[in-house]
Short mmCIF file of C-alpha atoms in Angstrom, two decimals:
data_model
loop_
_atom_site.label_atom_id
_atom_site.label_comp_id
_atom_site.label_asym_id
_atom_site.label_seq_id
_atom_site.Cartn_x
_atom_site.Cartn_y
_atom_site.Cartn_z
CA MET A 1 129.39 134.59 107.62
CA ALA A 2 127.86 137.85 106.37
CA TRP A 3 124.67 136.20 105.18
CA LYS A 4 124.17 134.54 108.58
CA ASP A 5 124.25 137.85 110.44
CA ASN A 6 121.93 139.50 107.91
CA TYR A 7 119.43 136.64 108.01
CA LEU A 8 119.53 136.53 111.80
CA ARG A 9 118.80 140.25 112.02
CA VAL A 10 115.84 139.92 109.65
CA LEU A 11 114.58 136.97 111.66
CA LEU A 12 114.61 139.07 114.84
CA GLU A 13 112.94 142.02 113.09
CA TRP A 14 110.18 139.61 112.04
CA GLU A 15 109.14 139.31 115.70
CA ALA A 16 108.30 143.01 116.00
CA PRO A 17 105.80 145.18 114.09
CA SER A 18 107.02 147.34 111.26
CA SER A 19 108.18 150.85 112.04
CA ASN A 20 105.16 152.62 110.48
CA LYS A 21 102.67 150.32 112.32
CA SER A 22 99.90 150.81 109.78
CA CYS A 23 97.37 148.36 108.43
CA SER A 24 98.48 146.80 105.14
CA LEU A 25 95.02 147.35 103.64
CA CYS A 26 93.47 150.55 105.02
CA ASN A 27 96.69 152.23 106.28
CA THR A 28 95.16 153.03 109.66
CA ASP A 29 97.44 153.23 112.69
CA SER A 30 95.39 150.87 114.88
CA VAL A 31 97.45 147.79 113.99
CA VAL A 32 97.08 144.90 116.40
CA TYR A 33 96.97 141.68 114.37
CA ARG A 34 99.36 139.80 112.13
CA CYS A 35 98.50 136.76 109.95
CA HIS A 36 101.20 134.10 109.75
CA ASN A 37 99.70 132.28 106.76
CA CYS A 38 99.20 135.23 104.44
CA LEU A 39 102.16 136.12 102.24
CA SER A 40 104.84 138.14 104.10
CA ASP A 41 102.89 138.04 107.40
CA PRO A 42 100.93 141.29 106.83
CA MET A 43 99.66 143.55 109.62
CA PHE A 44 95.91 144.22 109.96
CA CYS A 45 93.55 146.26 111.98
CA ILE A 46 90.75 144.20 113.51
CA LYS A 47 88.18 145.11 110.82
CA CYS A 48 90.48 144.30 107.91
CA CYS A 49 91.57 141.10 109.62
CA GLN A 50 87.94 140.00 109.84
CA ASP A 51 87.13 140.98 106.25
CA GLU A 52 90.25 139.32 104.84
CA HIS A 53 89.70 135.99 106.58
CA ARG A 54 85.99 135.34 106.15
CA ARG A 55 86.88 132.51 103.74
CA LEU A 56 90.21 131.65 105.34
CA PRO A 57 89.22 130.18 108.71
CA PHE A 58 92.40 128.14 109.16
CA HIS A 59 94.89 130.98 109.05
CA LYS A 60 96.85 131.52 112.22
CA ILE A 61 96.96 135.03 113.65
CA SER A 62 98.66 136.75 116.56
CA LYS A 63 97.89 139.92 118.50
CA TRP A 64 100.34 142.65 119.48
CA ASN A 65 100.01 143.17 123.24
CA GLY A 66 102.55 145.97 123.52
CA SER A 67 105.53 143.70 124.11
CA PHE A 68 105.26 140.82 121.66
CA PHE A 69 102.87 139.08 119.28
CA GLU A 70 100.63 136.83 121.35
CA VAL A 71 99.16 133.81 119.59
CA THR A 72 95.37 133.97 119.25
CA LEU A 73 92.74 132.75 116.82
CA LEU A 74 90.05 134.16 114.60
CA THR A 75 87.22 132.95 116.82
CA LYS A 76 88.46 135.24 119.61
CA ILE A 77 87.85 138.29 117.43
CA ASP A 78 84.19 137.25 116.90
CA MET A 79 84.73 135.56 113.54
CA GLU A 80 81.77 133.38 112.54
CA PHE A 81 81.75 131.04 109.56
CA HIS A 82 78.42 130.47 107.87
CA LEU A 83 77.46 127.43 105.82
CA GLY A 84 74.95 127.12 103.02
CA HIS A 85 74.83 130.70 101.70
CA SER A 86 78.26 131.28 100.16
CA GLY A 87 79.66 132.49 103.44
CA LEU A 88 76.76 134.84 104.23
CA PRO A 89 74.53 134.44 107.32
CA CYS A 90 71.45 132.29 106.89
CA PRO A 91 68.29 134.47 106.95
CA CYS A 92 66.54 131.84 109.09
CA LEU A 93 69.29 131.72 111.69
CA LYS A 94 68.25 133.23 115.02
CA ASP A 95 70.09 131.64 117.92
CA ILE A 96 73.30 129.68 117.63
CA HIS A 97 72.34 127.60 120.68
CA GLU A 98 68.85 126.62 119.52
CA TRP A 99 69.86 123.14 118.28
CA GLU A 100 72.19 122.22 121.11
CA ASP A 101 71.49 119.80 123.93
CA LEU A 102 71.20 122.04 126.97
CA ASP A 103 71.76 119.08 129.29
CA GLU A 104 75.25 118.53 127.90
CA PRO A 105 77.90 119.88 130.29
CA THR A 106 79.95 122.74 128.96
CA CYS A 107 83.75 122.29 128.95
CA GLU A 108 85.15 125.54 130.25
CA LEU A 109 88.78 126.42 130.91
CA SER A 110 89.73 126.70 134.55
CA SER A 111 90.90 130.02 135.95
CA ASP A 112 94.49 128.73 135.96
CA TYR A 113 94.48 128.60 132.18
CA SER A 114 92.95 132.00 131.57
CA ALA A 115 96.30 133.76 131.92
CA ILE A 116 98.19 131.46 129.55
CA PRO A 117 99.21 133.61 126.57
CA GLU A 118 99.65 130.80 124.04
CA LEU A 119 96.32 128.94 123.76
CA PRO A 120 95.11 129.13 120.14
CA PHE A 121 91.85 127.24 120.65
CA LEU A 122 88.71 127.37 122.73
CA TYR A 123 86.71 124.82 124.71
CA ALA A 124 83.51 126.85 124.42
CA LYS A 125 80.40 124.73 123.85
CA GLU A 126 79.38 126.56 120.70
CA CYS A 127 82.75 125.99 119.00
CA THR A 128 83.48 123.16 116.56
CA THR A 129 86.91 121.56 116.63
CA VAL A 130 88.29 121.28 113.11
CA VAL A 131 91.57 119.50 112.37
CA ASN A 132 93.50 120.98 109.46
CA LYS A 133 97.01 120.47 108.06
CA SER A 134 98.09 123.54 110.03
CA GLY A 135 96.85 122.20 113.38
CA VAL A 136 93.72 121.95 115.52
CA HIS A 137 91.31 124.87 115.26
CA SER A 138 88.23 126.02 117.20
CA LEU A 139 85.70 127.61 114.84
CA LEU A 140 82.37 129.25 115.46
CA ILE A 141 80.34 127.58 112.69
CA ARG A 142 76.77 128.69 111.98
CA TYR A 143 74.73 126.13 110.03
CA CYS A 144 72.03 126.95 107.52
CA LYS A 145 68.56 126.71 109.10
CA CYS A 146 66.44 126.99 105.96
CA PRO A 147 63.52 124.50 105.75
CA ASN A 148 65.20 122.61 102.90
CA ALA A 149 68.68 122.77 104.41
CA ALA A 150 70.83 119.67 104.61
CA THR A 151 71.78 118.11 107.92
CA PRO A 152 74.77 119.63 109.75
CA ASP A 153 77.06 116.74 108.87
CA ARG A 154 76.28 117.11 105.15
CA GLN A 155 76.77 120.86 105.33
CA LEU A 156 80.21 120.30 106.80
CA PHE A 157 81.04 117.64 104.20
CA ALA A 158 79.97 119.98 101.38
CA MET A 159 82.51 122.50 102.72
CA GLY A 160 85.34 119.96 102.60
CA MET A 161 85.17 118.86 106.25
CA PHE A 162 84.55 115.23 107.24
CA PRO A 163 82.45 115.14 110.45
CA ALA A 164 83.51 112.78 113.23
CA CYS A 165 79.83 112.32 114.16
CA PHE A 166 76.82 112.16 111.85
CA SER A 167 74.14 113.39 114.26
CA TRP A 168 75.36 116.69 115.77
CA PRO A 169 79.05 116.96 114.87
CA LYS A 170 81.29 118.85 117.24
CA SER A 171 84.53 117.94 115.47
CA ALA A 172 85.54 117.50 111.85
CA PHE A 173 88.59 116.87 109.67
CA ARG A 174 89.51 118.75 106.54
CA PHE A 175 89.81 116.63 103.39
CA SER A 176 93.34 117.90 102.94
CA VAL A 177 94.50 116.66 106.34
CA LEU A 178 92.98 113.23 105.68
CA ASP A 179 94.78 113.02 102.34
CA SER A 180 97.99 114.10 104.05
CA PHE A 181 97.55 111.44 106.73
CA LEU A 182 96.98 108.66 104.17
CA LEU A 183 99.96 109.78 102.10
CA ASP A 184 102.24 109.99 105.14
CA ASN A 185 101.15 106.51 106.16
CA LEU A 186 101.77 105.22 102.64
CA GLU A 187 105.16 106.81 101.99
CA CYS A 188 106.62 107.19 105.49
CA GLY A 189 104.75 104.56 107.50
CA THR A 190 103.50 107.28 109.86
CA SER A 191 101.03 105.97 112.42
CA ALA A 192 97.89 107.86 113.39
CA MET A 193 99.33 108.60 116.84
CA ASN A 194 102.53 110.14 115.45
CA PHE A 195 100.63 112.11 112.82
CA TYR A 196 98.25 113.61 115.36
CA SER A 197 101.12 114.31 117.77
CA LYS A 198 102.66 116.41 115.01
CA LEU A 199 99.41 118.34 114.58
CA ARG A 200 99.23 118.99 118.33
CA ARG A 201 102.75 120.42 118.34
CA MET A 202 101.88 122.60 115.36
CA THR A 203 98.88 123.92 117.32
CA SER A 204 100.69 124.67 120.56
CA SER A 205 104.39 124.02 120.99
CA THR A 206 104.22 124.42 124.78
CA PHE A 207 100.82 123.30 126.08
CA LEU A 208 100.39 120.06 124.15
CA HIS A 209 98.20 118.50 126.81
CA LEU A 210 95.63 121.27 126.37
CA VAL A 211 95.10 120.64 122.66
CA PRO A 212 91.87 118.66 122.10
CA ASP A 213 92.57 114.96 121.66
CA GLN A 214 91.10 113.80 118.34
CA TYR A 215 93.33 110.75 117.91
CA ARG A 216 90.54 108.17 118.04
CA GLU A 217 88.39 110.27 115.76
CA LEU A 218 91.28 110.48 113.29
CA MET A 219 91.56 106.69 113.13
CA GLN A 220 87.81 106.33 112.61
CA VAL A 221 87.46 109.08 110.00
CA GLY A 222 90.66 108.00 108.25
CA ARG A 223 89.19 104.54 107.61
CA GLN A 224 85.92 106.00 106.33
CA TRP A 225 87.74 108.48 104.09
CA HIS A 226 89.86 105.70 102.61
CA GLN A 227 86.74 103.68 101.82
CA LEU A 228 85.08 106.64 100.09
CA LYS A 229 88.20 107.31 98.03
CA LEU A 230 88.32 103.67 96.90
CA LEU A 231 84.65 103.67 95.90
CA LYS A 232 85.07 106.92 93.99
CA LEU A 233 88.26 105.76 92.27
CA ASN A 234 86.56 102.57 91.06
CA SER A 235 83.41 104.31 89.77
CA PHE A 236 81.03 103.16 92.50
CA ALA A 237 79.71 106.66 93.16
CA HIS A 238 76.90 106.05 90.64
CA GLU A 239 76.22 102.40 91.51
CA ARG A 240 74.23 100.96 94.39
CA ARG A 241 75.63 97.42 94.25
CA LEU A 242 78.37 96.13 96.51
CA PRO A 243 81.81 95.67 94.94
CA ASP A 244 82.78 92.13 94.06
CA PRO A 245 85.80 90.53 95.77
CA GLY A 246 88.96 92.33 94.67
CA GLU A 247 87.05 94.90 92.62
CA LEU A 248 88.38 97.89 94.57
CA ALA A 249 92.02 96.97 93.89
CA LEU A 250 94.34 97.97 91.05
CA PHE A 251 96.14 95.27 89.09
CA CYS A 252 98.96 95.03 86.57
CA PRO A 253 97.88 96.58 83.24
CA THR A 254 100.27 94.38 81.22
CA CYS A 255 99.32 90.95 82.54
CA PRO A 256 97.00 89.28 80.00
CA GLN A 257 93.36 89.75 81.00
CA PRO A 258 90.93 88.60 78.27
CA GLY A 259 88.28 91.18 77.57
CA ILE A 260 90.33 93.95 79.20
CA ASN A 261 93.75 94.12 77.56
CA ALA A 262 93.78 90.85 75.61
CA PRO A 263 91.36 89.31 73.09
CA GLN A 264 89.19 86.34 73.86
CA PRO A 265 90.37 82.96 72.49
CA SER A 266 87.97 83.15 69.55
CA GLU A 267 89.39 86.53 68.51
CA ARG A 268 93.11 85.76 68.76
CA ASP A 269 95.54 85.54 65.88
CA SER A 270 96.67 81.94 65.45
CA ASN A 271 100.21 83.16 64.76
CA HIS A 272 100.55 84.66 68.23
CA PRO A 273 102.77 82.59 70.56
CA GLU A 274 101.04 81.05 73.56
CA CYS A 275 103.42 82.71 75.99
CA ILE A 276 101.84 86.16 75.51
CA TYR A 277 98.59 84.75 76.90
CA THR A 278 100.27 83.20 79.95
CA ARG A 279 99.71 84.54 83.46
CA SER A 280 103.01 84.70 85.39
CA LEU A 281 102.73 84.55 89.18
CA VAL A 282 105.15 84.48 92.08
CA MET A 283 104.14 83.17 95.52
CA ASP A 284 105.74 84.05 98.85
CA GLY A 285 105.12 84.65 102.53
CA ASN A 286 106.04 87.47 104.91
CA PHE A 287 106.56 86.75 108.60
CA LYS A 288 107.15 90.38 109.62
CA ALA A 289 103.43 91.16 109.29
CA GLU A 290 102.43 89.70 112.65
CA HIS A 291 99.19 90.48 114.43
CA LEU A 292 98.20 90.14 118.08
CA HIS A 293 94.93 88.66 119.25
CA PRO A 294 92.21 91.36 119.29
CA THR A 295 90.74 92.41 122.62
CA CYS A 296 87.19 93.41 121.59
CA LEU A 297 85.97 91.33 118.66
CA GLU A 298 82.40 92.56 119.14
CA ASP A 299 83.46 96.17 118.47
CA GLU A 300 85.15 95.49 115.13
CA VAL A 301 83.58 97.05 112.04
CA TRP A 302 84.43 95.77 108.56
CA LEU A 303 84.41 98.29 105.71
CA THR A 304 86.20 96.62 102.78
CA ASP A 305 86.41 92.95 103.73
CA GLY A 306 87.65 91.05 100.68
CA ARG A 307 87.11 93.99 98.31
CA CYS A 308 90.80 94.67 97.74
CA PHE A 309 93.78 92.34 98.18
CA MET A 310 93.12 90.49 101.43
CA VAL A 311 90.72 87.58 101.00
CA THR A 312 87.21 87.57 102.48
CA ARG A 313 87.68 86.57 106.09
CA GLU A 314 84.65 84.33 106.75
CA GLN A 315 85.09 82.27 103.57
CA TYR A 316 88.79 81.89 104.32
CA LYS A 317 88.01 80.67 107.84
CA MET A 318 85.58 78.11 106.43
CA HIS A 319 88.31 76.84 104.09
CA LEU A 320 90.80 76.51 106.96
CA ALA A 321 88.26 74.71 109.14
CA GLY A 322 87.83 71.96 106.56
CA ALA A 323 91.38 71.75 105.21
CA LYS A 324 93.89 69.16 106.38
CA GLU A 325 97.63 69.68 106.37
CA ASN A 326 99.20 66.39 105.33
CA VAL A 327 102.98 66.31 105.78
CA HIS A 328 104.77 64.33 103.06
CA MET A 329 108.39 63.34 102.88
CA SER A 330 110.32 65.83 100.75
CA GLU A 331 112.19 64.38 97.79
CA CYS A 332 114.34 67.50 97.55
CA ASN A 333 116.39 69.32 100.19
CA ASN A 334 114.68 69.85 103.54
CA HIS A 335 112.90 73.24 103.56
CA GLN A 336 111.20 73.10 106.95
CA ALA A 337 112.25 76.59 108.07
CA VAL A 338 109.26 78.15 106.34
CA ASN A 339 106.86 75.84 108.19
CA GLN A 340 108.46 76.44 111.59
CA ALA A 341 108.47 80.24 111.36
CA ASN A 342 106.67 81.81 114.33
CA ALA A 343 105.20 78.42 115.22
CA SER A 344 105.85 78.92 118.95
CA GLN A 345 104.41 82.44 119.24
CA HIS A 346 100.99 81.61 120.69
CA LYS A 347 100.08 85.24 121.46
CA LEU A 348 99.71 86.00 117.75
CA GLU A 349 96.42 85.94 115.90
CA ALA A 350 98.40 85.88 112.64
CA THR A 351 102.05 84.93 112.26
CA GLY A 352 102.37 86.60 108.86
CA ILE A 353 100.77 87.03 105.47
CA GLY A 354 101.31 85.41 102.08
CA GLY A 355 99.97 85.65 98.59
CA CYS A 356 100.66 86.14 94.91
CA ALA A 357 101.96 88.88 92.63
CA CYS A 358 102.63 89.04 88.92
CA ALA A 359 106.13 87.72 88.32
CA ARG A 360 107.17 90.28 85.72
CA HIS A 361 106.22 93.67 87.22
CA GLY A 362 105.53 92.75 90.85
CA CYS A 363 101.90 93.86 91.16
CA PHE A 364 99.92 92.21 93.93
CA VAL A 365 97.02 90.12 92.64
CA PRO A 366 93.64 91.31 94.02
CA HIS A 367 91.89 89.03 96.50
CA SER A 368 94.87 86.68 96.84
CA ILE A 369 96.57 87.74 100.10
CA VAL A 370 96.00 85.49 103.10
CA TYR A 371 97.15 85.51 106.70
CA PHE A 372 99.05 82.67 108.38
CA GLN A 373 98.12 81.00 111.66
CA LYS A 374 101.19 78.81 112.12
CA GLY A 375 103.91 79.06 109.54
CA GLU A 376 103.51 79.06 105.77
CA ARG A 377 101.34 76.01 105.30
CA HIS A 378 100.01 74.55 102.06
CA MET A 379 96.39 75.20 103.02
CA ASN A 380 97.13 78.93 103.22
CA MET A 381 98.94 79.17 99.90
CA ASP A 382 96.36 76.94 98.17
CA TYR A 383 93.67 79.50 98.89
CA ALA A 384 95.88 82.37 97.68
CA LEU A 385 96.88 80.58 94.46
CA CYS A 386 93.35 79.50 93.52
CA HIS A 387 92.04 83.05 93.86
CA ALA A 388 95.01 84.48 91.99
CA LEU A 389 94.40 82.05 89.11
CA SER A 390 90.74 83.06 88.98
CA HIS A 391 91.27 86.85 88.76
CA ASN A 392 90.41 87.89 85.18
CA THR A 393 91.80 84.64 83.72
CA ASN A 394 88.68 83.48 81.88
CA GLY A 395 90.14 82.65 78.46
CA LEU A 396 93.69 81.88 79.61
CA SER A 397 94.89 78.28 79.51
CA ARG A 398 98.43 78.58 80.86
CA ALA A 399 99.96 79.94 84.06
CA LEU A 400 103.60 80.12 85.13
CA THR A 401 104.06 80.02 88.91
CA PHE A 402 107.24 80.64 90.90
CA TYR A 403 107.53 79.41 94.47
CA ASP A 404 110.52 78.64 96.68
CA ILE A 405 109.30 75.06 97.28
CA ASN A 406 107.29 74.68 94.10
CA TYR A 407 108.06 71.03 93.40
CA GLN A 408 107.03 69.77 96.83
CA TYR A 409 104.08 72.19 96.98
CA ASN A 410 102.57 71.24 93.60
CA LYS A 411 103.07 67.49 94.02
CA TYR A 412 99.69 67.07 95.74
CA LEU A 413 98.09 70.41 94.81
CA GLN A 414 95.38 68.91 92.61
CA CYS A 415 94.43 66.41 95.31
CA ARG A 416 94.03 69.21 97.87
CA VAL A 417 91.92 71.21 95.41
CA ASN A 418 89.67 68.24 94.68
CA ASP A 419 89.15 67.56 98.40
CA SER A 420 88.05 71.14 99.18
CA SER A 421 84.75 72.80 98.33
CA HIS A 422 86.39 76.24 98.65
CA LEU A 423 89.21 75.71 96.12
CA ASN A 424 88.93 75.61 92.36
CA ILE A 425 91.35 75.65 89.44
CA LEU A 426 90.08 75.59 85.87
CA GLY A 427 90.57 72.13 84.41
CA SER A 428 91.92 73.63 81.21
CA MET A 429 94.56 75.65 83.05
CA GLU A 430 98.07 74.30 82.57
CA ILE A 431 100.36 75.25 85.47
CA VAL A 432 104.05 75.48 84.61
CA LEU A 433 106.29 75.23 87.66
CA GLY A 434 109.24 77.49 88.37
CA ILE A 435 111.58 78.35 91.23
CA GLY A 436 113.25 81.71 91.72
CA LEU A 437 116.79 81.98 90.42
CA TRP A 438 118.17 82.65 93.90
CA HIS A 439 116.29 79.89 95.74
CA VAL A 440 116.74 77.28 93.02
CA HIS A 441 120.40 76.93 93.98
CA GLY A 442 119.31 75.75 97.42
CA HIS A 443 117.65 72.74 95.81
CA GLN A 444 119.20 69.69 94.25
CA ASP A 445 121.19 70.10 91.05
CA LYS A 446 118.49 68.47 88.93
CA CYS A 447 115.98 71.13 90.06
CA TYR A 448 118.01 73.87 88.36
CA VAL A 449 117.38 72.66 84.81
CA ARG A 450 113.77 71.75 85.63
CA TYR A 451 112.55 74.88 87.37
CA ALA A 452 114.92 77.78 86.65
CA SER A 453 113.22 80.41 84.49
CA THR A 454 116.27 80.40 82.24
CA PHE A 455 115.09 77.10 80.74
CA ILE A 456 111.30 77.66 80.71
CA THR A 457 109.91 78.38 77.24
CA GLY A 458 108.24 81.77 77.08
CA ALA A 459 109.32 82.83 80.58
CA ALA A 460 111.60 85.56 79.22
CA ARG A 461 113.92 87.25 81.71
CA ILE A 462 112.12 86.70 85.02
CA ASN A 463 114.04 85.97 88.20
CA GLY A 464 111.00 84.81 90.16
CA GLU A 465 112.11 86.66 93.31
CA ILE A 466 110.36 90.01 92.87
CA MET A 467 107.92 89.47 95.70
CA LYS A 468 110.77 89.70 98.21
CA THR A 469 111.15 93.35 97.23
CA LEU A 470 107.44 94.00 97.75
CA TRP A 471 107.50 93.02 101.41
CA ALA A 472 110.13 95.59 102.39
CA PRO A 473 107.89 98.70 102.06
CA LEU A 474 105.00 96.81 103.62
CA ASN A 475 107.10 95.96 106.66
CA ILE A 476 107.43 99.66 107.52
CA ILE A 477 103.84 99.71 108.83
CA SER A 478 104.01 96.23 110.39
CA PRO A 479 104.91 97.46 113.91
CA SER A 480 101.96 99.88 114.05
CA ALA A 481 99.57 97.35 112.44
CA ARG A 482 100.57 94.64 114.91
CA GLY A 483 98.09 95.76 117.57
CA MET A 484 95.32 97.12 115.35
CA SER A 485 91.88 95.60 115.09
CA ILE A 486 91.60 92.92 112.42
CA PRO A 487 89.55 95.08 109.98
CA HIS A 488 91.83 98.10 110.41
CA ARG A 489 94.95 95.98 109.85
CA GLN A 490 93.45 94.48 106.72
CA GLU A 491 92.60 97.93 105.36
CA CYS A 492 96.12 99.20 106.06
CA HIS A 493 97.64 96.28 104.14
CA ASP A 494 95.16 96.79 101.30
CA TYR A 495 96.06 100.48 101.10
CA GLN A 496 99.79 99.78 101.03
CA MET A 497 99.41 97.14 98.31
CA ASN A 498 97.15 99.36 96.23
CA GLY A 499 99.70 102.15 96.52
CA SER A 500 102.46 99.75 95.45
CA ASN A 501 100.47 98.65 92.39
CA PHE A 502 99.68 102.26 91.51
CA MET A 503 103.35 103.25 91.54
CA LYS A 504 104.18 100.21 89.40
CA MET A 505 101.53 101.26 86.87
CA ILE A 506 102.61 104.88 86.46
CA ARG A 507 106.29 103.93 86.17
CA MET A 508 105.78 101.41 83.36
CA SER A 509 107.09 102.60 80.03
#
């Protein structure tokens, strides 16, 4: 119990200034400010506080008012932050208001709020709202006005702040807070609303409703930031062309891909077994990833349609419009549950998603994830399988596919491919059928020796059920993605799948 009393005493002493009340830098007695982000919360006089934080605009400070430390911010002590000249004022800068629209109404605090002690932000017209990992900040930013100066949005971006508007930005997001948001969404399934609610509480624990609402801007900028990160990661910063379908997605580094990690057929050793040049795939659907009908289709903006894991929407719709779902009598046990899933939920734009992953390591195959309209129908999985078999398979002649209903599904697969102008499977591609070791026991006894991976030459030790484990992390974001716009939902799924593939890659040994 002794440590508790000692720690509690120190915690209370932390609320009051030190006994000597001198500035930690110049040792003067006029101490009024304390920084809560500098090491050990040092005390400053106003001049030292300004000098010490000219390059630290997101530090939180408080002012000693004689009774307690009152929360304030650097802008209230006349701190200005200059862009374009290494933090120094621009020699061409004359009036901070010269570029502003004078017809725009100024948002001023009412007299009722003037006496509130804890209000660490301003609504002044000349202030820029910047969202950082530590909260929402109001900064007095002075842009460079030189004749060759960049536009204000580019000046902000060069300083590590993503503007919410590209004309005259009045709000921006630090790169670090955008990275934190994407990582929280990836690892914890945190929605944009919950993430920004956390930032508002970090800004003001009492007057949350007075913190500027940048929730919509966060969703918009978060999508744009994700797109830029994908383009940079895949070396499109120096190219002007548009990425090909699936080109912004990561894939399994061990699956045979001729010309990438495997030789072309003309360069192979004849002594190599054929199984090492076989693509192993598992197919499955997920009915937790539902999606409601959108309310404003005309307002939807597509950023990465078909560039990652989800298929290109318009081409997929054309395939569905011309495809016919012919129901054939099953020669095995009746597996109609998959077709009836969510069939009666008419309020859904999509009843789930389905696709393909590599059967050995569980990496999603780029440009092979589709959405369902009414159950897990053959026309949906046909499109996913054909695109999975075409991803970096030029030079491969054999593919091993695992599917819960593989026998019934593949019985008329070639006929459905031949009847569609949107489906294609290489004629030289031999498809070996398999059923997962858990689902195969739900079939007839003769299916076990035919389709269990235990008896398939070259299949090695694959259970064919790995895709079930991939849906579980994806389902964490399903509730928040249920009401998103169609493009935003697709991007969220792409980001989750790319993160899953990335973790698979770095953990391979």
